[in-house]
Coordinates of C-alpha atoms in Angstrom, one line a residue:
X12 CA 66.4 203.4 -120.9
X13 CA 65.0 201.4 -123.8
X14 CA 67.6 199.7 -125.8
X15 CA 67.0 198.6 -129.5
X16 CA 66.9 194.9 -129.8
X17 CA 69.8 194.8 -132.3
X18 CA 72.1 196.6 -129.7
X19 CA 74.4 194.6 -127.3
X20 CA 73.5 194.9 -123.7
X21 CA 76.7 196.0 -121.7
X22 CA 75.3 194.5 -118.5
X23 CA 74.7 191.0 -120.1
X24 CA 77.5 188.6 -119.2
X25 CA 79.4 187.2 -122.1
X26 CA 78.7 183.5 -122.6
X27 CA 80.0 180.8 -124.9
X28 CA 77.2 178.5 -126.0
X29 CA 78.0 174.7 -126.5
X30 CA 78.5 174.2 -130.2
X31 CA 79.0 171.3 -132.6
X32 CA 80.1 171.4 -136.2
X33 CA 77.9 169.0 -138.3
X34 CA 79.4 168.7 -142.0
X35 CA 81.3 166.4 -144.2
X36 CA 84.9 165.9 -143.6
X37 CA 86.1 167.6 -146.7
X38 CA 83.8 170.6 -146.1
X39 CA 85.4 170.8 -142.6
X40 CA 88.8 171.1 -144.2
X41 CA 87.6 173.6 -146.7
X42 CA 85.8 175.9 -144.3
X43 CA 87.6 175.9 -141.0
X44 CA 91.4 176.7 -140.9
X45 CA 93.3 177.9 -137.9
X46 CA 91.9 181.5 -138.0
X47 CA 88.4 180.2 -138.2
X48 CA 88.8 177.7 -135.5
X49 CA 90.5 180.2 -133.2
X50 CA 87.3 182.5 -133.8
X51 CA 85.0 179.5 -133.2
X52 CA 86.7 178.8 -129.9
X53 CA 86.4 182.4 -128.8
X54 CA 82.7 182.5 -129.3
X55 CA 81.5 179.0 -128.2
X56 CA 82.4 176.2 -126.0
X57 CA 83.7 173.2 -127.9
X58 CA 83.8 169.6 -126.8
X59 CA 84.7 166.2 -128.4
X60 CA 84.1 165.5 -131.3
X61 CA 84.6 169.1 -132.6
X62 CA 83.0 168.1 -135.9
X63 CA 80.8 165.1 -137.1
X64 CA 79.2 164.0 -140.3
X65 CA 76.8 161.6 -138.6
X66 CA 74.4 162.0 -135.7
X67 CA 73.7 158.5 -134.7
X68 CA 76.7 157.1 -132.8
X69 CA 76.7 156.9 -129.0
X70 CA 79.5 159.4 -128.8
X71 CA 77.8 162.0 -130.9
X72 CA 74.6 161.6 -129.2
X73 CA 76.2 162.3 -126.0
X74 CA 77.5 165.5 -127.5
X75 CA 74.1 166.4 -128.8
X76 CA 72.7 166.1 -125.3
X77 CA 74.7 169.1 -124.4
X78 CA 74.8 171.2 -127.5
X79 CA 73.0 174.5 -127.8
X80 CA 74.2 175.5 -131.4
X81 CA 74.8 173.3 -134.4
X82 CA 77.0 174.8 -137.0
X83 CA 76.0 173.0 -140.3
X84 CA 77.2 172.9 -143.9
X85 CA 77.4 170.5 -146.8
X86 CA 77.2 166.9 -145.7
X87 CA 74.9 167.6 -142.7
X88 CA 72.4 164.7 -142.0
X89 CA 68.6 165.5 -141.8
X90 CA 67.7 167.1 -138.3
X91 CA 64.7 165.0 -137.9
X92 CA 62.6 164.3 -134.8
X93 CA 64.8 161.4 -133.5
X94 CA 68.0 163.7 -133.8
X95 CA 66.1 166.7 -132.2
X96 CA 64.9 164.5 -129.3
X97 CA 68.6 163.7 -128.6
X98 CA 69.3 167.4 -128.3
X99 CA 67.0 168.9 -125.7
X100 CA 69.1 171.9 -125.3
X101 CA 69.4 172.8 -128.9
X102 CA 68.4 176.4 -129.6
X103 CA 70.0 177.3 -133.0
X104 CA 71.1 175.8 -136.3
X105 CA 73.5 178.2 -138.1
X106 CA 74.3 177.1 -141.7
X107 CA 77.7 177.9 -143.2
X108 CA 76.4 177.2 -146.7
X109 CA 73.4 178.0 -148.8
X110 CA 70.2 176.1 -148.9
X111 CA 69.0 174.4 -145.7
X112 CA 66.5 172.4 -147.3
X113 CA 68.6 169.2 -147.1
X114 CA 68.6 169.0 -143.5
X115 CA 66.1 171.5 -142.0
X116 CA 62.4 170.7 -142.1
X117 CA 59.1 170.9 -140.2
X118 CA 60.7 169.3 -137.1
X119 CA 63.2 172.0 -136.7
X120 CA 60.7 174.8 -137.0
X121 CA 58.1 172.9 -134.8
X122 CA 60.7 173.1 -132.0
X123 CA 61.0 176.9 -132.6
X124 CA 64.8 176.8 -133.3
X125 CA 66.5 179.6 -134.8
X126 CA 67.8 178.9 -138.4
X127 CA 70.3 181.1 -140.3
X128 CA 72.1 180.7 -143.7
X129 CA 75.3 182.1 -145.3
X130 CA 73.3 182.0 -148.8
X131 CA 73.7 185.7 -149.2
X132 CA 77.5 185.3 -149.1
X133 CA 77.2 182.5 -151.7
X134 CA 75.4 184.7 -154.0
X135 CA 78.6 186.7 -154.8
X136 CA 80.6 184.1 -156.8
X137 CA 77.4 182.9 -158.5
X138 CA 76.6 186.4 -159.5
X139 CA 80.2 187.0 -160.7
X140 CA 80.1 183.8 -162.8
X141 CA 76.7 184.9 -164.3
X142 CA 77.8 188.2 -165.3
X143 CA 81.0 186.7 -166.8
X144 CA 78.6 184.4 -168.8
X145 CA 76.3 187.2 -170.0
X146 CA 79.4 189.3 -171.1
X147 CA 80.9 186.2 -173.0
X148 CA 77.5 185.5 -174.5
X149 CA 77.5 189.1 -176.1
X150 CA 80.7 188.2 -177.8
X151 CA 79.8 184.5 -178.4
X152 CA 83.1 183.8 -176.8
X153 CA 82.7 180.2 -175.6
X154 CA 81.2 179.2 -179.1
X155 CA 83.8 181.1 -181.0
X156 CA 86.6 179.4 -178.9
X157 CA 85.2 175.8 -180.1
X158 CA 85.1 177.0 -183.7
X159 CA 88.7 178.3 -183.4
X160 CA 89.8 174.7 -182.9
X161 CA 88.1 173.5 -185.9
X162 CA 88.8 176.2 -188.3
X163 CA 92.3 177.1 -187.3
X164 CA 93.7 179.9 -189.7
X165 CA 90.3 180.6 -191.2
X166 CA 88.5 183.4 -189.3
X167 CA 85.4 183.4 -191.5
X168 CA 83.6 181.5 -188.6
X169 CA 83.4 184.8 -186.8
X170 CA 80.7 186.0 -189.1
X171 CA 78.4 182.9 -188.5
X172 CA 77.5 184.0 -185.0
X173 CA 75.5 187.1 -185.6
X174 CA 76.2 190.5 -183.9
X175 CA 79.1 190.3 -181.5
X176 CA 78.4 193.4 -179.4
X177 CA 77.5 194.0 -175.9
X178 CA 76.0 197.6 -176.5
X179 CA 72.2 198.0 -176.1
X180 CA 71.3 194.3 -175.5
X181 CA 68.5 193.0 -173.4
X182 CA 69.2 190.7 -170.4
X183 CA 66.1 188.8 -169.0
X184 CA 66.7 188.0 -165.3
X185 CA 64.2 185.3 -164.0
X186 CA 64.0 185.5 -160.3
X187 CA 64.8 188.7 -158.4
X188 CA 66.6 186.5 -155.6
X189 CA 69.7 187.4 -153.6
X190 CA 71.7 186.3 -156.8
X191 CA 69.3 187.9 -159.3
X192 CA 69.5 191.2 -157.4
X193 CA 73.2 191.1 -157.4
X194 CA 73.5 190.3 -161.1
X195 CA 71.2 193.2 -161.8
X196 CA 73.4 195.4 -159.7
X197 CA 76.7 194.3 -161.3
X198 CA 75.3 194.6 -164.9
X199 CA 74.0 198.0 -164.1
X200 CA 77.5 199.1 -163.1
X201 CA 79.0 198.3 -166.4
X202 CA 76.9 201.0 -168.2
X203 CA 76.4 198.9 -171.4
X204 CA 73.4 200.9 -172.6
X205 CA 71.1 197.9 -172.6
X206 CA 67.9 196.9 -170.8
X207 CA 67.6 194.4 -167.8
X208 CA 64.1 192.9 -167.5
X209 CA 63.3 191.2 -164.4
X210 CA 60.6 188.3 -164.3
X211 CA 59.5 187.5 -160.8
X212 CA 55.7 187.7 -159.8
X213 CA 56.7 188.0 -156.0
X214 CA 59.1 190.9 -156.6
X215 CA 58.0 194.4 -155.7
X216 CA 58.1 196.3 -158.9
X217 CA 59.2 199.5 -157.1
X218 CA 62.3 197.5 -155.7
X219 CA 63.0 196.3 -159.2
X220 CA 62.9 199.9 -160.8
X221 CA 65.0 201.1 -157.8
X222 CA 67.6 198.6 -158.8
X223 CA 68.0 199.8 -162.3
X224 CA 65.8 197.1 -164.1
X225 CA 62.2 196.8 -165.6
X226 CA 59.6 194.5 -164.3
X227 CA 58.2 192.2 -166.9
X228 CA 56.0 189.0 -167.6
X229 CA 57.9 186.1 -168.9
X230 CA 56.4 185.8 -172.4
X231 CA 57.0 189.5 -173.3
X232 CA 60.5 189.3 -171.8
X233 CA 61.4 186.1 -173.6
X234 CA 60.6 187.7 -177.0
X235 CA 62.9 190.7 -176.2
X236 CA 65.9 188.6 -174.7
X237 CA 69.4 188.5 -176.0
X238 CA 70.3 186.7 -172.9
X239 CA 68.0 184.7 -170.5
X240 CA 69.6 184.1 -167.2
X241 CA 67.8 182.0 -164.6
X242 CA 67.8 182.7 -160.8
X243 CA 64.6 181.1 -159.5
X244 CA 64.3 178.6 -156.8
X245 CA 63.6 174.8 -157.6
X246 CA 59.9 174.4 -156.5
X247 CA 57.2 172.3 -157.8
X248 CA 55.7 175.4 -159.6
X249 CA 59.0 176.3 -161.2
X250 CA 59.9 172.9 -162.5
X251 CA 60.4 173.2 -166.3
X252 CA 59.2 176.7 -166.3
X253 CA 61.4 177.1 -169.3
X254 CA 60.2 174.4 -171.9
X255 CA 59.3 174.0 -175.5
X256 CA 57.0 177.0 -175.7
X257 CA 59.2 179.5 -173.9
X258 CA 62.4 178.4 -175.7
X259 CA 60.5 179.1 -179.0
X260 CA 59.8 182.6 -178.0
X261 CA 63.7 183.6 -177.8
X262 CA 65.2 185.4 -180.5
X263 CA 67.4 183.4 -182.8
X264 CA 70.9 183.6 -181.4
X265 CA 69.9 184.3 -177.9
X266 CA 71.7 182.6 -175.0
X267 CA 70.4 180.8 -172.1
X268 CA 72.5 181.0 -169.0
X269 CA 71.6 178.8 -166.0
X270 CA 73.4 179.1 -162.7
X271 CA 70.3 178.3 -160.6
X272 CA 68.7 174.8 -160.8
X273 CA 68.7 172.4 -163.8
X274 CA 65.1 171.5 -163.0
X275 CA 63.9 175.0 -164.1
X276 CA 64.5 173.8 -167.6
X277 CA 63.0 171.0 -169.7
X278 CA 66.3 169.4 -170.7
X279 CA 65.0 167.5 -173.9
X280 CA 63.5 170.7 -175.1
X281 CA 66.7 172.6 -174.6
X282 CA 68.5 169.9 -176.4
X283 CA 66.4 170.3 -179.4
X284 CA 66.5 174.1 -179.2
X285 CA 70.4 174.1 -179.1
X286 CA 70.7 171.4 -181.7
X287 CA 68.6 173.7 -184.2
X288 CA 71.4 176.2 -183.9
X289 CA 68.8 178.9 -182.9
X290 CA 69.7 179.0 -179.2
X291 CA 73.1 179.1 -177.4
X292 CA 73.4 177.9 -173.7
X293 CA 76.0 178.4 -170.9
X294 CA 75.1 175.9 -168.2
X295 CA 76.5 175.4 -164.7
X296 CA 73.6 173.3 -163.7
X297 CA 71.5 170.6 -165.6
X298 CA 68.9 168.1 -165.1
X299 CA 70.1 165.5 -164.3
X300 CA 73.4 166.3 -163.0
X301 CA 75.6 165.3 -164.5
X302 CA 73.9 164.8 -167.8
X303 CA 74.0 161.3 -169.2
X304 CA 77.0 160.5 -171.5
X305 CA 74.7 160.4 -174.5
X306 CA 73.3 164.0 -174.2
X307 CA 73.9 166.0 -177.3
X308 CA 74.6 169.0 -175.1
X309 CA 78.2 167.8 -174.6
X310 CA 79.0 168.0 -178.2
X311 CA 77.1 171.0 -179.6
X312 CA 79.4 173.8 -180.4
X313 CA 76.9 176.4 -179.2
X314 CA 76.7 174.9 -175.7
X315 CA 79.3 175.5 -172.9
X316 CA 78.9 173.1 -169.8
X317 CA 80.7 173.6 -166.4
X318 CA 80.4 171.1 -163.5
X319 CA 78.4 173.3 -160.9
X320 CA 81.3 175.5 -160.2
X321 CA 79.6 178.9 -160.0
X322 CA 79.0 178.7 -156.2
X323 CA 81.5 178.9 -153.4
X324 CA 84.2 176.3 -153.7
X325 CA 87.6 175.8 -151.9
X326 CA 88.8 179.0 -150.3
X327 CA 85.7 180.8 -151.4
X328 CA 83.9 179.0 -148.7
X329 CA 85.8 180.7 -146.1
X330 CA 83.7 183.8 -146.6
X331 CA 80.6 181.7 -145.7
X332 CA 82.4 180.5 -142.6
X333 CA 83.2 184.1 -141.7
X334 CA 79.2 184.8 -142.0
X335 CA 78.3 181.8 -139.9
X336 CA 80.8 182.9 -137.2
X337 CA 79.3 186.3 -137.2
X338 CA 75.9 184.7 -136.7
X339 CA 77.3 182.7 -133.8
X340 CA 78.8 185.8 -132.1
X341 CA 75.6 187.6 -132.6
X342 CA 73.6 184.8 -131.1
X343 CA 75.9 184.5 -128.1
X344 CA 75.6 188.4 -127.5
X345 CA 71.9 188.2 -127.7
X346 CA 71.6 190.0 -131.0
X347 CA 69.3 189.5 -133.9
X348 CA 70.5 187.2 -136.7
X349 CA 71.6 188.6 -140.0
X350 CA 70.1 186.1 -142.3
X351 CA 67.5 184.1 -140.6
X352 CA 65.3 181.3 -142.3
X353 CA 61.8 180.8 -141.3
X354 CA 59.3 178.0 -142.5
X355 CA 57.5 180.6 -144.7
X356 CA 60.6 182.1 -146.4
X357 CA 62.2 178.7 -146.9
X358 CA 59.3 177.6 -149.0
X359 CA 60.3 180.1 -151.8
X360 CA 64.0 179.8 -151.5
X361 CA 66.5 177.5 -153.4

């Protein structure tokens, strides 16, 4: 009988690969409680130390020599050639967070190691934050709230913010990424009667249309945008993709929402545009991060800043732990990974 590669083989003996958690101490506390540790021990063989935030000590190097699987997260050191040389039995790096770029590079792929990520799970809270920001931007909620502190009993400030309606508006999504796709999906479910434009030269137009959006080019989309939401990865070619010229194309009163990477936006250009009063901004990420104390973005009433909180934090990270433990269980059972990362697709991801 021929069995599909994704199906378990009942004749295959159950095995528990040797695993080591490599992440910061605080991250370990966030992501692994009693339930998660119990599931980990059921799926893998665990030695001492169970977890480390460094890969250079004698004790950790002794563990590396036996390890088949690294479960990584925030705070994992780079897995360079020196580290990999100390881990001859290593076969998989399963990441319990989003981007693997901080610790995975050519050395890992040159070894032919399996790499996975829980970025798909992390997309959910970011998408939820983004949709909330879009809805707030329609009603100008963060900016009205700031004026409320100043004007107190005088509600005339409400009329200074233009139309306060969410019906029939145009949202431009730059980047049809995991998060961008989820934002399109969530906005479409709200049935606001508006238009969603997707700008992504690598996206399949048919997939964009099937998701309920319209493919668009950046310049045309910007001129139509009531809200511009960024979801592109930080790459050399995307650095400052939103600069002086692009901001000038936006309609007066439009809102820029950035939950992706601060480097996508030219910060001085953004400061000038927001200071003019023609552009509003809701920013969870900036360049640099945090902004210097003298940045005018802190004080402008049409700017809302949050300290990089859109992604998984605290108990939210347990969903990412669940995803990485699923990857571990599938690996141990000889099944295909859910969310593999290759050298090629890592190049175009955040």
